[in-house]
JSON list of C-alpha atoms in Angstrom, two decimals:
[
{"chain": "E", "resi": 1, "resn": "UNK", "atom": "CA", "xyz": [-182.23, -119.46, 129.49]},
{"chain": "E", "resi": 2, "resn": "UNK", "atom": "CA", "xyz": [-179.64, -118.31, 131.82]},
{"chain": "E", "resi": 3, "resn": "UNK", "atom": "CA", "xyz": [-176.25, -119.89, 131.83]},
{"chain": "E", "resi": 4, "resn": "UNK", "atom": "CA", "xyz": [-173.87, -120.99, 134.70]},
{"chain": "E", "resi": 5, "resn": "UNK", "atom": "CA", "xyz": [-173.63, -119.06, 137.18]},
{"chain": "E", "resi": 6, "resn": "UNK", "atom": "CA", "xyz": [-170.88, -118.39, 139.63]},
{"chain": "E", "resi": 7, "resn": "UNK", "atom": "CA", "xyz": [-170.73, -116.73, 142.80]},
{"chain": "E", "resi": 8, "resn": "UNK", "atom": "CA", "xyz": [-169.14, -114.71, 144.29]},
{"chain": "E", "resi": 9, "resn": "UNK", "atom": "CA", "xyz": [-167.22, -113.39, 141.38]},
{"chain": "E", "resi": 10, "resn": "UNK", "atom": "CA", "xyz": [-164.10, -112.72, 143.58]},
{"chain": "E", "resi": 11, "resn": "UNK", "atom": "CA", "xyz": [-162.99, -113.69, 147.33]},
{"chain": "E", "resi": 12, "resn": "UNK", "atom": "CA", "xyz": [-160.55, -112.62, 148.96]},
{"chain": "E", "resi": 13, "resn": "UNK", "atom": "CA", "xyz": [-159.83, -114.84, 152.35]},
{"chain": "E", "resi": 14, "resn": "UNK", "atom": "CA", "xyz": [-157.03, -114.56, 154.45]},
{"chain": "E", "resi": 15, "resn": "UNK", "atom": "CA", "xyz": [-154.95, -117.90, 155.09]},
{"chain": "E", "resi": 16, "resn": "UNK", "atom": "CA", "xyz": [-156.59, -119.87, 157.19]},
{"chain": "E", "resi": 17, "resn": "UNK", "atom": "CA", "xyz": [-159.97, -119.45, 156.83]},
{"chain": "E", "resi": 18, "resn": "UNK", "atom": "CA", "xyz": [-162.49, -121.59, 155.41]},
{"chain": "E", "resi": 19, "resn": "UNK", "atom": "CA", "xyz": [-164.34, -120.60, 152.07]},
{"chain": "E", "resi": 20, "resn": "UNK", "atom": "CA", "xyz": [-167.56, -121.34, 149.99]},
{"chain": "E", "resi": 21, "resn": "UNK", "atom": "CA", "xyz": [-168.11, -121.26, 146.55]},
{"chain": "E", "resi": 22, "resn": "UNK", "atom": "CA", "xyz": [-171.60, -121.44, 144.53]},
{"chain": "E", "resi": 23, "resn": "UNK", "atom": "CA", "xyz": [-172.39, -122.90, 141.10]},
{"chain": "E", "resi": 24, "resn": "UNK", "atom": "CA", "xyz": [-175.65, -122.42, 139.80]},
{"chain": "E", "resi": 25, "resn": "UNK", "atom": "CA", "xyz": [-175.81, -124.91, 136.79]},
{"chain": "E", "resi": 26, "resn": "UNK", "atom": "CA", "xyz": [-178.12, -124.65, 133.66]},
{"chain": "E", "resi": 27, "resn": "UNK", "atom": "CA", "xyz": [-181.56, -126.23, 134.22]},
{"chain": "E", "resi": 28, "resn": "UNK", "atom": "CA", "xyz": [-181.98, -129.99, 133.99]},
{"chain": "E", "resi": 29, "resn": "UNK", "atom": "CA", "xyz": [-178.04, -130.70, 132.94]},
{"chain": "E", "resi": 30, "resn": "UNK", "atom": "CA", "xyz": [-177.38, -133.65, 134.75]},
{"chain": "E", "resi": 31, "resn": "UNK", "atom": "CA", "xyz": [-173.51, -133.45, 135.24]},
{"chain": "E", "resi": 32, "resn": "UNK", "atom": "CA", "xyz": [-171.32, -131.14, 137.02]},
{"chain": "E", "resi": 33, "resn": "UNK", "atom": "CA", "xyz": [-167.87, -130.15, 136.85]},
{"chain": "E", "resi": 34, "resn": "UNK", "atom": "CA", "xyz": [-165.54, -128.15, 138.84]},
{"chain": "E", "resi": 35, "resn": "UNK", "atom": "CA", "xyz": [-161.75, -127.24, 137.81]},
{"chain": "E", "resi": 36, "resn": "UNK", "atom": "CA", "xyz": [-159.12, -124.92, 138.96]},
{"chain": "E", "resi": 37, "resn": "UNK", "atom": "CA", "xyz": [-157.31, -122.77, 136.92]},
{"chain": "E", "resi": 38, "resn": "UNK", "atom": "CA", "xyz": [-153.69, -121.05, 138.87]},
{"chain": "E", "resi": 39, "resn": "UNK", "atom": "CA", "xyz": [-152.65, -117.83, 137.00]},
{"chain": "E", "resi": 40, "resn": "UNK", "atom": "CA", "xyz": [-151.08, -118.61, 133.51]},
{"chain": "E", "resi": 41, "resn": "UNK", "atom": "CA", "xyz": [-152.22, -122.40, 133.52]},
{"chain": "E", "resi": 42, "resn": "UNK", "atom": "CA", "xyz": [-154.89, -124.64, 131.93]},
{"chain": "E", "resi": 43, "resn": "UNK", "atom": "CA", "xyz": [-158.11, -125.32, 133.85]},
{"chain": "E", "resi": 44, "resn": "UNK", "atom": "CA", "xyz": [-157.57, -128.49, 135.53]},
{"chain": "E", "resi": 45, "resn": "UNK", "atom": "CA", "xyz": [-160.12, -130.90, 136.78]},
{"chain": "E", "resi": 46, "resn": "UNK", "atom": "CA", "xyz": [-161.65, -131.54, 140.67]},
{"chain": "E", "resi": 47, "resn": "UNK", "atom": "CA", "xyz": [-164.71, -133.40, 140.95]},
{"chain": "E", "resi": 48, "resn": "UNK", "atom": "CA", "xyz": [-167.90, -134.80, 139.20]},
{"chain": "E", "resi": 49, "resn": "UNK", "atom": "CA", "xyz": [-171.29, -134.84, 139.63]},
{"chain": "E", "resi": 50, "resn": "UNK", "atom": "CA", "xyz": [-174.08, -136.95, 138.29]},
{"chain": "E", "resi": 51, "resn": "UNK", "atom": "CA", "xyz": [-177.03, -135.57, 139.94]},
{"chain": "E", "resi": 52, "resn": "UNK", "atom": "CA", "xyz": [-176.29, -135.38, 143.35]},
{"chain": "E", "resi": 53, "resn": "UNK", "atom": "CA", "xyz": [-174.11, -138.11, 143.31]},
{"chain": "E", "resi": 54, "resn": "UNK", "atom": "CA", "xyz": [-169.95, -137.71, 143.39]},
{"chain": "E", "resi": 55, "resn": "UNK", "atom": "CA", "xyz": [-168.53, -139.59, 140.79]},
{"chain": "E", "resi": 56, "resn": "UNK", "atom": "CA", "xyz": [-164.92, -138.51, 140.34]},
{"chain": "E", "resi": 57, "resn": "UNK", "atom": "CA", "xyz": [-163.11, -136.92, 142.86]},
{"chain": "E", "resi": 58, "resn": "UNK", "atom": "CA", "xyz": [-159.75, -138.10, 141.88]},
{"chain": "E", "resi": 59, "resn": "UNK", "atom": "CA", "xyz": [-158.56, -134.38, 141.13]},
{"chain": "E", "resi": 60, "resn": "UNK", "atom": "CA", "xyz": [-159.00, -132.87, 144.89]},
{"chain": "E", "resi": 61, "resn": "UNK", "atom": "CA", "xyz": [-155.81, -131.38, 145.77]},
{"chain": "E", "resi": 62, "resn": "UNK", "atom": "CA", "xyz": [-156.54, -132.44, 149.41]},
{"chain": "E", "resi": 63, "resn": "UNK", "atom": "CA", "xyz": [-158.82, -133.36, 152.10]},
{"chain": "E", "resi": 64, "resn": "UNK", "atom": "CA", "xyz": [-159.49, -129.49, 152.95]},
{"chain": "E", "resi": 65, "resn": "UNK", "atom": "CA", "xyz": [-161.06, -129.54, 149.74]},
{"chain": "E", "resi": 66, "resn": "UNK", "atom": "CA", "xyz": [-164.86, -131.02, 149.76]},
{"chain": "E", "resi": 67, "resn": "UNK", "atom": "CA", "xyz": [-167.57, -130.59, 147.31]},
{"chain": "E", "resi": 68, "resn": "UNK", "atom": "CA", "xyz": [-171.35, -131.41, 147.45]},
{"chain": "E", "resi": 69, "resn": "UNK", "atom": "CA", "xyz": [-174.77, -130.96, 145.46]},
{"chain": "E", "resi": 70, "resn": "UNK", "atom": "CA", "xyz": [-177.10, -132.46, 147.49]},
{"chain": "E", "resi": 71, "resn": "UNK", "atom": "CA", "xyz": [-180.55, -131.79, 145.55]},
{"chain": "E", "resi": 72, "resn": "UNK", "atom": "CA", "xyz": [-178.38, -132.45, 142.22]},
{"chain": "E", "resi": 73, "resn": "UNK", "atom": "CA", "xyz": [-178.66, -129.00, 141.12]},
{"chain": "E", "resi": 74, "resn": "UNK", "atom": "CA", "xyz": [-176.31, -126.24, 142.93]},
{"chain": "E", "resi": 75, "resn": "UNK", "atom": "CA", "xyz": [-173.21, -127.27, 144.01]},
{"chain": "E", "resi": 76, "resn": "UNK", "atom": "CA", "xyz": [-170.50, -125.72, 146.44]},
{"chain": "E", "resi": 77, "resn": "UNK", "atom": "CA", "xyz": [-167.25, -126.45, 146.78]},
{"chain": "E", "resi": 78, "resn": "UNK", "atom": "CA", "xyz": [-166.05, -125.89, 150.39]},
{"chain": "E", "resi": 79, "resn": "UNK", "atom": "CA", "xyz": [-162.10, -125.07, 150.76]},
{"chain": "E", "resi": 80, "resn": "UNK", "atom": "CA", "xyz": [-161.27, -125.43, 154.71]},
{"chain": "E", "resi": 81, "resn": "UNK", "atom": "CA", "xyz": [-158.02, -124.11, 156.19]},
{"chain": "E", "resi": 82, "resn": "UNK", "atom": "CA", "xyz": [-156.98, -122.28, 152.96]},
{"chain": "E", "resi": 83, "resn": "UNK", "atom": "CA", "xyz": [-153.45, -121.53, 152.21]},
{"chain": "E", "resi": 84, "resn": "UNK", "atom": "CA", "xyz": [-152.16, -118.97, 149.27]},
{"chain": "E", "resi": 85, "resn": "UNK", "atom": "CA", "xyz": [-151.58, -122.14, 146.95]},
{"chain": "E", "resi": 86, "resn": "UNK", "atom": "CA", "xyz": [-155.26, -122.27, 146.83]},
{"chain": "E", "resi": 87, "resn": "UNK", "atom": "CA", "xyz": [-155.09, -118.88, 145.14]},
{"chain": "E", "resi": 88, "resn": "UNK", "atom": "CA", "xyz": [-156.72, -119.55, 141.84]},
{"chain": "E", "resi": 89, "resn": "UNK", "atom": "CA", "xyz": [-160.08, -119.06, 139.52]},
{"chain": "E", "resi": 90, "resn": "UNK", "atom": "CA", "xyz": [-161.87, -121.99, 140.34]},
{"chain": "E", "resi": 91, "resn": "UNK", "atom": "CA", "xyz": [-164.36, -122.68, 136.99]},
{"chain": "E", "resi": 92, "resn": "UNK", "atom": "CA", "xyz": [-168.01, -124.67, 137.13]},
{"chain": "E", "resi": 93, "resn": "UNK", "atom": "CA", "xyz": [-169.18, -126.68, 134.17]},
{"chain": "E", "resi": 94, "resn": "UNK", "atom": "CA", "xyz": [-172.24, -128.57, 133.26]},
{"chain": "E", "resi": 95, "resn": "UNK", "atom": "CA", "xyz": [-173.47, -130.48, 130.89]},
{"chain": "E", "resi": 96, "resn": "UNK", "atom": "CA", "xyz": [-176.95, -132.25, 129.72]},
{"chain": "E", "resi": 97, "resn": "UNK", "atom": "CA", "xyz": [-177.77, -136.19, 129.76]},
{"chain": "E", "resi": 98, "resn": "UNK", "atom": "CA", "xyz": [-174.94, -138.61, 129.07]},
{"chain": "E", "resi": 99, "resn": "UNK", "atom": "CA", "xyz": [-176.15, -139.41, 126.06]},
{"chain": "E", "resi": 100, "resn": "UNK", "atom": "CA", "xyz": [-175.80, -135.57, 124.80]},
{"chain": "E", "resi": 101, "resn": "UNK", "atom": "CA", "xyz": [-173.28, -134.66, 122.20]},
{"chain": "E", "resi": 102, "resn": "UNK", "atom": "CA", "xyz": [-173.25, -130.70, 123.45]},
{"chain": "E", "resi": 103, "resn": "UNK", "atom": "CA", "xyz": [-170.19, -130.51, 125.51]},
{"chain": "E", "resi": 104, "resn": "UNK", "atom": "CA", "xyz": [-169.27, -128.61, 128.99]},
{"chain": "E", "resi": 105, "resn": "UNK", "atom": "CA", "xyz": [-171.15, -125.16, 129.43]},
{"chain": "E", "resi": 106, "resn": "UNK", "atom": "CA", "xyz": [-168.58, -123.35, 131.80]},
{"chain": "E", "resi": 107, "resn": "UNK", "atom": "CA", "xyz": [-169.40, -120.39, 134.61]},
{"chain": "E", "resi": 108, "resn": "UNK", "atom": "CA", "xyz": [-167.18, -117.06, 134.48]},
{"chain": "E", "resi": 109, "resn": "UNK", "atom": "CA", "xyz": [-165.44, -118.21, 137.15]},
{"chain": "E", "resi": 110, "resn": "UNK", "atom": "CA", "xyz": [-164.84, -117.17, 141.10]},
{"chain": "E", "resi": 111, "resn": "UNK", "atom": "CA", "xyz": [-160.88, -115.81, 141.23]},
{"chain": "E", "resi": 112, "resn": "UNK", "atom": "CA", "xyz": [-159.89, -117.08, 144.83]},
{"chain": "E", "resi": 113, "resn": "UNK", "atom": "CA", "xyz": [-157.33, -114.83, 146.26]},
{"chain": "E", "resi": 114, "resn": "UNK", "atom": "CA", "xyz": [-155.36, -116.00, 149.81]},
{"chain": "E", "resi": 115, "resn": "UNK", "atom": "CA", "xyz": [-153.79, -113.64, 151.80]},
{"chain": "A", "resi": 1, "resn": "UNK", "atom": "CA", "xyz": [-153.43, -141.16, 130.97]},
{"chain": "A", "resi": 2, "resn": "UNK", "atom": "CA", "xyz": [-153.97, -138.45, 128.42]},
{"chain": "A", "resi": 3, "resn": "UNK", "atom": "CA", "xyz": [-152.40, -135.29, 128.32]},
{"chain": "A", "resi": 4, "resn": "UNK", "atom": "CA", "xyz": [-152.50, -132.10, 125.90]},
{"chain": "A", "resi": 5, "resn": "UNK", "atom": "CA", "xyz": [-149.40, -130.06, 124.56]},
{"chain": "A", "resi": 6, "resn": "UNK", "atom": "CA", "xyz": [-149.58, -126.77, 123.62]},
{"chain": "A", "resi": 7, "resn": "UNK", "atom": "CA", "xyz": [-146.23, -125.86, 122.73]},
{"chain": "A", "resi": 8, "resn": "UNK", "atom": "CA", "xyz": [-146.96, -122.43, 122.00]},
{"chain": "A", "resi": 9, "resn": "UNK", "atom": "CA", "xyz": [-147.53, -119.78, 125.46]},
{"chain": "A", "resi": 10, "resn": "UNK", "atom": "CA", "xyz": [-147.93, -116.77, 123.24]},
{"chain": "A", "resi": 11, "resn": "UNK", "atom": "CA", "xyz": [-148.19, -116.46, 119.34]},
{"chain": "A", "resi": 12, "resn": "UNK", "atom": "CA", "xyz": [-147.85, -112.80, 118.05]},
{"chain": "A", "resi": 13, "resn": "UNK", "atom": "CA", "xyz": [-149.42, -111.90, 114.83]},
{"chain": "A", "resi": 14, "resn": "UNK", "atom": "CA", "xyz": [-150.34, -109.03, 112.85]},
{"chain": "A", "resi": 15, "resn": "UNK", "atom": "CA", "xyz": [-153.97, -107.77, 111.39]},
{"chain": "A", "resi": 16, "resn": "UNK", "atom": "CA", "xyz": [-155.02, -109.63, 108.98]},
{"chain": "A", "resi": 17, "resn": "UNK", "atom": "CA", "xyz": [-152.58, -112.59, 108.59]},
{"chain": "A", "resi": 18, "resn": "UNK", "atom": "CA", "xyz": [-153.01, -116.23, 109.25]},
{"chain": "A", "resi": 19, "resn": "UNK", "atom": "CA", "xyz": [-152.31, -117.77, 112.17]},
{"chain": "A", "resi": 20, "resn": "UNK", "atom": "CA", "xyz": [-151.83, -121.45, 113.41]},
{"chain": "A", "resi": 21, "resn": "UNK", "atom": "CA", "xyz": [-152.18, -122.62, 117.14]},
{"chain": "A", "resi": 22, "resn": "UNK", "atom": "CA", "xyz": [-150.68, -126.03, 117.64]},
{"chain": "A", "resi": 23, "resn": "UNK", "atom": "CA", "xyz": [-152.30, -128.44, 119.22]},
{"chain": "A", "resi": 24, "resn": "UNK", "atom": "CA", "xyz": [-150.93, -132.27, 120.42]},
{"chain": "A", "resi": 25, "resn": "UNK", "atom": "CA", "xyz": [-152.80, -134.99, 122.84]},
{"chain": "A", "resi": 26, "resn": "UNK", "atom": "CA", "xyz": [-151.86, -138.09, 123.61]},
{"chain": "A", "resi": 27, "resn": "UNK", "atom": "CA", "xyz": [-153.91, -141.02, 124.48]},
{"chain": "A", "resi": 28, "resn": "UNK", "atom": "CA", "xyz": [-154.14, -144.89, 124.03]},
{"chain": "A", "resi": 29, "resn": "UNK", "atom": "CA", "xyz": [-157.89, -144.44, 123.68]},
{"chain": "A", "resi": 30, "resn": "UNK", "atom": "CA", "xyz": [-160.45, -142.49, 121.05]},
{"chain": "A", "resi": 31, "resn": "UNK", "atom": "CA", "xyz": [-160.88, -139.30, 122.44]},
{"chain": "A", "resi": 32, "resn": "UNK", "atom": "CA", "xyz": [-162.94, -136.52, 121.82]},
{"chain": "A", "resi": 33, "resn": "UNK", "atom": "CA", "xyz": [-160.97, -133.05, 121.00]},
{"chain": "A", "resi": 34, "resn": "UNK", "atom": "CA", "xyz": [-161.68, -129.55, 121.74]},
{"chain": "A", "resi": 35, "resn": "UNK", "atom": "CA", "xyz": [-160.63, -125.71, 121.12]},
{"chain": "A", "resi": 36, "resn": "UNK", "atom": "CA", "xyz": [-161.91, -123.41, 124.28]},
{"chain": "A", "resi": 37, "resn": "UNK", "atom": "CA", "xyz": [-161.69, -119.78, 124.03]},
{"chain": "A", "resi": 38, "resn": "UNK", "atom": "CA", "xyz": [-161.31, -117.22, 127.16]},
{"chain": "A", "resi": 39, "resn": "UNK", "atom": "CA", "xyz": [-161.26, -113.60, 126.40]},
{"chain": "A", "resi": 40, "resn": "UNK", "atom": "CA", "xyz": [-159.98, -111.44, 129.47]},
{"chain": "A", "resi": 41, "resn": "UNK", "atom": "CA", "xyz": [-161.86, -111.32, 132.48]},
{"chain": "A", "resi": 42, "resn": "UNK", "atom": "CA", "xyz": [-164.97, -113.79, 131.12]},
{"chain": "A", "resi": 43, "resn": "UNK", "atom": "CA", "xyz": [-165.34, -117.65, 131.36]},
{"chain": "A", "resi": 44, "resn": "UNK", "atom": "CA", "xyz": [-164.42, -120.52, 128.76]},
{"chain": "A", "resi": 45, "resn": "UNK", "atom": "CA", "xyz": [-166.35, -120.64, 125.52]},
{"chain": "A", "resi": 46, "resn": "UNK", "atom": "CA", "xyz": [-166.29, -123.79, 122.98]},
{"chain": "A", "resi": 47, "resn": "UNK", "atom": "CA", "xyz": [-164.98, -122.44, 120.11]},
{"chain": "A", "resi": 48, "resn": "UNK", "atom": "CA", "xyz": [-164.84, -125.82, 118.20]},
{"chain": "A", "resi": 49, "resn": "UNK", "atom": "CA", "xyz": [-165.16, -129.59, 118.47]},
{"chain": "A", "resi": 50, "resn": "UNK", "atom": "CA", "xyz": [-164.48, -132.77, 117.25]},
{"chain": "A", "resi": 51, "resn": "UNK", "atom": "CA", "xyz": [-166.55, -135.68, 118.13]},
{"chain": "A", "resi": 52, "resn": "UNK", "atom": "CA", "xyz": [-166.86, -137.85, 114.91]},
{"chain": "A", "resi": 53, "resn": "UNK", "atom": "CA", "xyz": [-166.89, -137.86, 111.16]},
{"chain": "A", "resi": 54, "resn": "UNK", "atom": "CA", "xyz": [-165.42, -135.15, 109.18]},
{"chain": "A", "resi": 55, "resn": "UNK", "atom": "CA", "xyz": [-161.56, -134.31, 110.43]},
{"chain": "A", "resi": 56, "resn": "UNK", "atom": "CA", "xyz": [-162.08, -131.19, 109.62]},
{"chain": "A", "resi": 57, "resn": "UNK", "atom": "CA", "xyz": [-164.23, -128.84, 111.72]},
{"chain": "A", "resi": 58, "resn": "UNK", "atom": "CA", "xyz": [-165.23, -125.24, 111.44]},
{"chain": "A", "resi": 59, "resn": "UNK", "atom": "CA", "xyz": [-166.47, -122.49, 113.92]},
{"chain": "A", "resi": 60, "resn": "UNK", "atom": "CA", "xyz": [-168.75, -119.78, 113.04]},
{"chain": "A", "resi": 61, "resn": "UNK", "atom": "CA", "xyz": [-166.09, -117.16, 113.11]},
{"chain": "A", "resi": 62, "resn": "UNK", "atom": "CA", "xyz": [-163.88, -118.22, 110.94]},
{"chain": "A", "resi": 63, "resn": "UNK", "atom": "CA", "xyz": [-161.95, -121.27, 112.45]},
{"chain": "A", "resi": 64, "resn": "UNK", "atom": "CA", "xyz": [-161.11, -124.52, 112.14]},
{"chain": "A", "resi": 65, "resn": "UNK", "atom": "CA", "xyz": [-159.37, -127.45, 113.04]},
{"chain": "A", "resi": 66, "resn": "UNK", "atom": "CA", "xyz": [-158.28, -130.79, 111.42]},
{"chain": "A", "resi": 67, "resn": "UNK", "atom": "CA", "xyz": [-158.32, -133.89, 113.71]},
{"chain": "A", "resi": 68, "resn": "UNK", "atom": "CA", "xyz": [-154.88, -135.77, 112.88]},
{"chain": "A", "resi": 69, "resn": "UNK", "atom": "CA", "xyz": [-154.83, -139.01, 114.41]},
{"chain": "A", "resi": 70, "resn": "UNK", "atom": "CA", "xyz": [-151.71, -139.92, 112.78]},
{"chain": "A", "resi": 71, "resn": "UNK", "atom": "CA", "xyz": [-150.15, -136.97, 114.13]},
{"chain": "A", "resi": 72, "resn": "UNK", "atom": "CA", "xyz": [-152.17, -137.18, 117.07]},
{"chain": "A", "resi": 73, "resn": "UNK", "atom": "CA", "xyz": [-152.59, -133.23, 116.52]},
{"chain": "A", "resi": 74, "resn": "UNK", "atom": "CA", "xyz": [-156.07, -131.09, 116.34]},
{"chain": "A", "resi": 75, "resn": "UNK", "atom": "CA", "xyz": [-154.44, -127.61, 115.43]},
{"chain": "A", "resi": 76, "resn": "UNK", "atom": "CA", "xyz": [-156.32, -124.20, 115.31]},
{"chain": "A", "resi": 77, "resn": "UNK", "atom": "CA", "xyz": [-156.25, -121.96, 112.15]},
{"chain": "A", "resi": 78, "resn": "UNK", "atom": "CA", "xyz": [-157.61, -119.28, 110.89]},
{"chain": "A", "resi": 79, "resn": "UNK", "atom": "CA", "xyz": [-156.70, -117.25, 107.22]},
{"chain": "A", "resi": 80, "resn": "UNK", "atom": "CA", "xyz": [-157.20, -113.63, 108.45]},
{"chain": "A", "resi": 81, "resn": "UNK", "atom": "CA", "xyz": [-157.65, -112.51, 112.20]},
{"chain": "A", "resi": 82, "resn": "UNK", "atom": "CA", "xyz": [-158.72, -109.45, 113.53]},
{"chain": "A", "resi": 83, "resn": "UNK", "atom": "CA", "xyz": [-158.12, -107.41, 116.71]},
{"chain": "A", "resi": 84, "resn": "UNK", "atom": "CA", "xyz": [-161.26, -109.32, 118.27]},
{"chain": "A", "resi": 85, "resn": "UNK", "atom": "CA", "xyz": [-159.84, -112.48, 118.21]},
{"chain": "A", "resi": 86, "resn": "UNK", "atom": "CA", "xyz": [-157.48, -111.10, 121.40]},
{"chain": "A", "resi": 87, "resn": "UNK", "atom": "CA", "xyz": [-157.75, -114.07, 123.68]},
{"chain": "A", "resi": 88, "resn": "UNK", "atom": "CA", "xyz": [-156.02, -117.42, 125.37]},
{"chain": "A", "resi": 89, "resn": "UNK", "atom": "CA", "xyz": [-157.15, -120.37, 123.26]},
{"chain": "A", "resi": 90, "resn": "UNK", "atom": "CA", "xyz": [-156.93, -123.73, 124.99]},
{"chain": "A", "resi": 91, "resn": "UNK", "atom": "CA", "xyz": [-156.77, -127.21, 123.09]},
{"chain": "A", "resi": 92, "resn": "UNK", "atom": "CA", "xyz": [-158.79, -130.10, 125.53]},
{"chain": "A", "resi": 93, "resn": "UNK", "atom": "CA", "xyz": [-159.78, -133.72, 125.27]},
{"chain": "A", "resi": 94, "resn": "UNK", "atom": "CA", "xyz": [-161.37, -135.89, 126.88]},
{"chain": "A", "resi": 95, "resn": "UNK", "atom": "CA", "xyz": [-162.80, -139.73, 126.48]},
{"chain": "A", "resi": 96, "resn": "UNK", "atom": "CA", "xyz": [-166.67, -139.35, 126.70]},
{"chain": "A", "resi": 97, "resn": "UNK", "atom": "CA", "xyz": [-168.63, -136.65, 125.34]},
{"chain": "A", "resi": 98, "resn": "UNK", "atom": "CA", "xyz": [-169.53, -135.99, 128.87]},
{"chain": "A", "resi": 99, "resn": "UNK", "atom": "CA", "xyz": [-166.14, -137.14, 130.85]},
{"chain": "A", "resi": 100, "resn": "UNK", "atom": "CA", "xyz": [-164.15, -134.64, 132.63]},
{"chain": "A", "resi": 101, "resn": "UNK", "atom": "CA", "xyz": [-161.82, -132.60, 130.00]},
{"chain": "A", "resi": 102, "resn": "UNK", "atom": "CA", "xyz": [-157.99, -132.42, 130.11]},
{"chain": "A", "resi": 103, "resn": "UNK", "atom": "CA", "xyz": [-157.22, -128.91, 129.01]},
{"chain": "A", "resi": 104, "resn": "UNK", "atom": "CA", "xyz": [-153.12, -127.58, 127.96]},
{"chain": "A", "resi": 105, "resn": "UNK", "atom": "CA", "xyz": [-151.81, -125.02, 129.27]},
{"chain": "A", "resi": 106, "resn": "UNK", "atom": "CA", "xyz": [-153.07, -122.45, 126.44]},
{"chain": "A", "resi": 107, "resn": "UNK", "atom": "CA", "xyz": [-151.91, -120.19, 123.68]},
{"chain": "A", "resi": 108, "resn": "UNK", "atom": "CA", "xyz": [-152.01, -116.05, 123.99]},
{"chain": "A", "resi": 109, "resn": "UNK", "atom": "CA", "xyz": [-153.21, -114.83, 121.08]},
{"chain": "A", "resi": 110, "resn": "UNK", "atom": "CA", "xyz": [-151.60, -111.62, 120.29]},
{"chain": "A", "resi": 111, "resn": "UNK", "atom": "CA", "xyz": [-153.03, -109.14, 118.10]},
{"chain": "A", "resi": 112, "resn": "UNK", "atom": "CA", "xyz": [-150.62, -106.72, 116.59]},
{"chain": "A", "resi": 113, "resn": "UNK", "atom": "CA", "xyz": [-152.07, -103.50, 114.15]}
]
């Protein structure tokens, strides 16, 4: 089966404006992951899913950021008001049941550019 | 709070020589350790992982990693590399198998002919 899938591959926004971005997770995995990853850096973590609920959202760099997945499948994570620190790849993961051993599955990526 | 160390931003090595990629976490709880791999312009890939048992683990091209608690280090090696093996290699933990990952900051594997 397909694998996760990302979209749009690239965005470019200018400052300001509000942005979407889609993760289509592998069938059935239960959790969710998104993480950012700024030029030259590690991926770093966001938020959580467990189905459609939010369990960690500790790693939000702010309240312009907001992330949903309301039929526990595809996700988007929302950036409002961007500025050019948002500039970044932002990277989807999932995963199956908690009780799997297989770790994160990850998306190509969408590279987020802010003008 | 765990973090990762990767004290290495770029290792340059020739064709065919061995290579080591350091690797150090720290955490006051078991963790589960990982090696990534991102080749340019493409997503993450688990190149390696240690969950349990045997400290030493071994991917299917050729590398491997020994889980030091002692040393609290899970460091990346590999005998012979080739021009393929062009990438950024990132070292991650995390607690649960399914818990969000803490990932360093990576290691550019350099190539050289």
């Amino acid at each position: 089966g397909a694998g996760v899938s990302q979209s749009p591959r690239y965005k470019v926004a200018k400052r300001g404006q509000d942005v979407a971005l889609r993760c289509d997770p592998i069938s059935g995995h239960v959790s969710l992951f998104w993480y950012q990853q700024a030029l030259g850096q590690g991926p770093e973590f966001l938020t959580y899913f467990q189905n459609e609920a939010q369990l960690d959202k500790s790693g939000l760099p702010s309240d312009r950021f907001f992330a949903e997945r309301p039929e526990g499948s595809v996700s988007t994570l929302k950036i409002q008001r961007t500025q050019q620190e948002d500039s970044a790849v932002y990277l989807c993961a999932s995963s199956p049941t908690l009780a799997s051993q297989r770790p994160q599955h990850f998306g190509d990526g969408t590279r987020l550019s802010i003008l | 709070a765990q973090s990762v160390t990767q004290l290495d931003s770029q290792v340059p090595v020739f064709e065919e020589a061995p290579v080591e990629l350091r690797c150090n976490y720290s955490s006051s709880v078991s963790v589960y350790l990982f090696w990534y791999v991102q080749y340019p312009n493409q997503g993450l890939q688990l190149l390696l992982k240690y969950l349990s048992g045997s400290t030493l683990v071994k991917s299917i091209n050729g590398f491997e990693a020994e889980f030091n608690k002692s040393q609290t280090s899970f460091h990346l090696r590999k005998p012979s590399v080739h021009i393929s093996d062009t990438a950024e290699y990132f070292c991650a933990v995390s607690m649960n198998r399914d818990d969000k990952i803490i990932f360093g900051k990576g290691t550019r594997l350099h190539i050289l002919p």
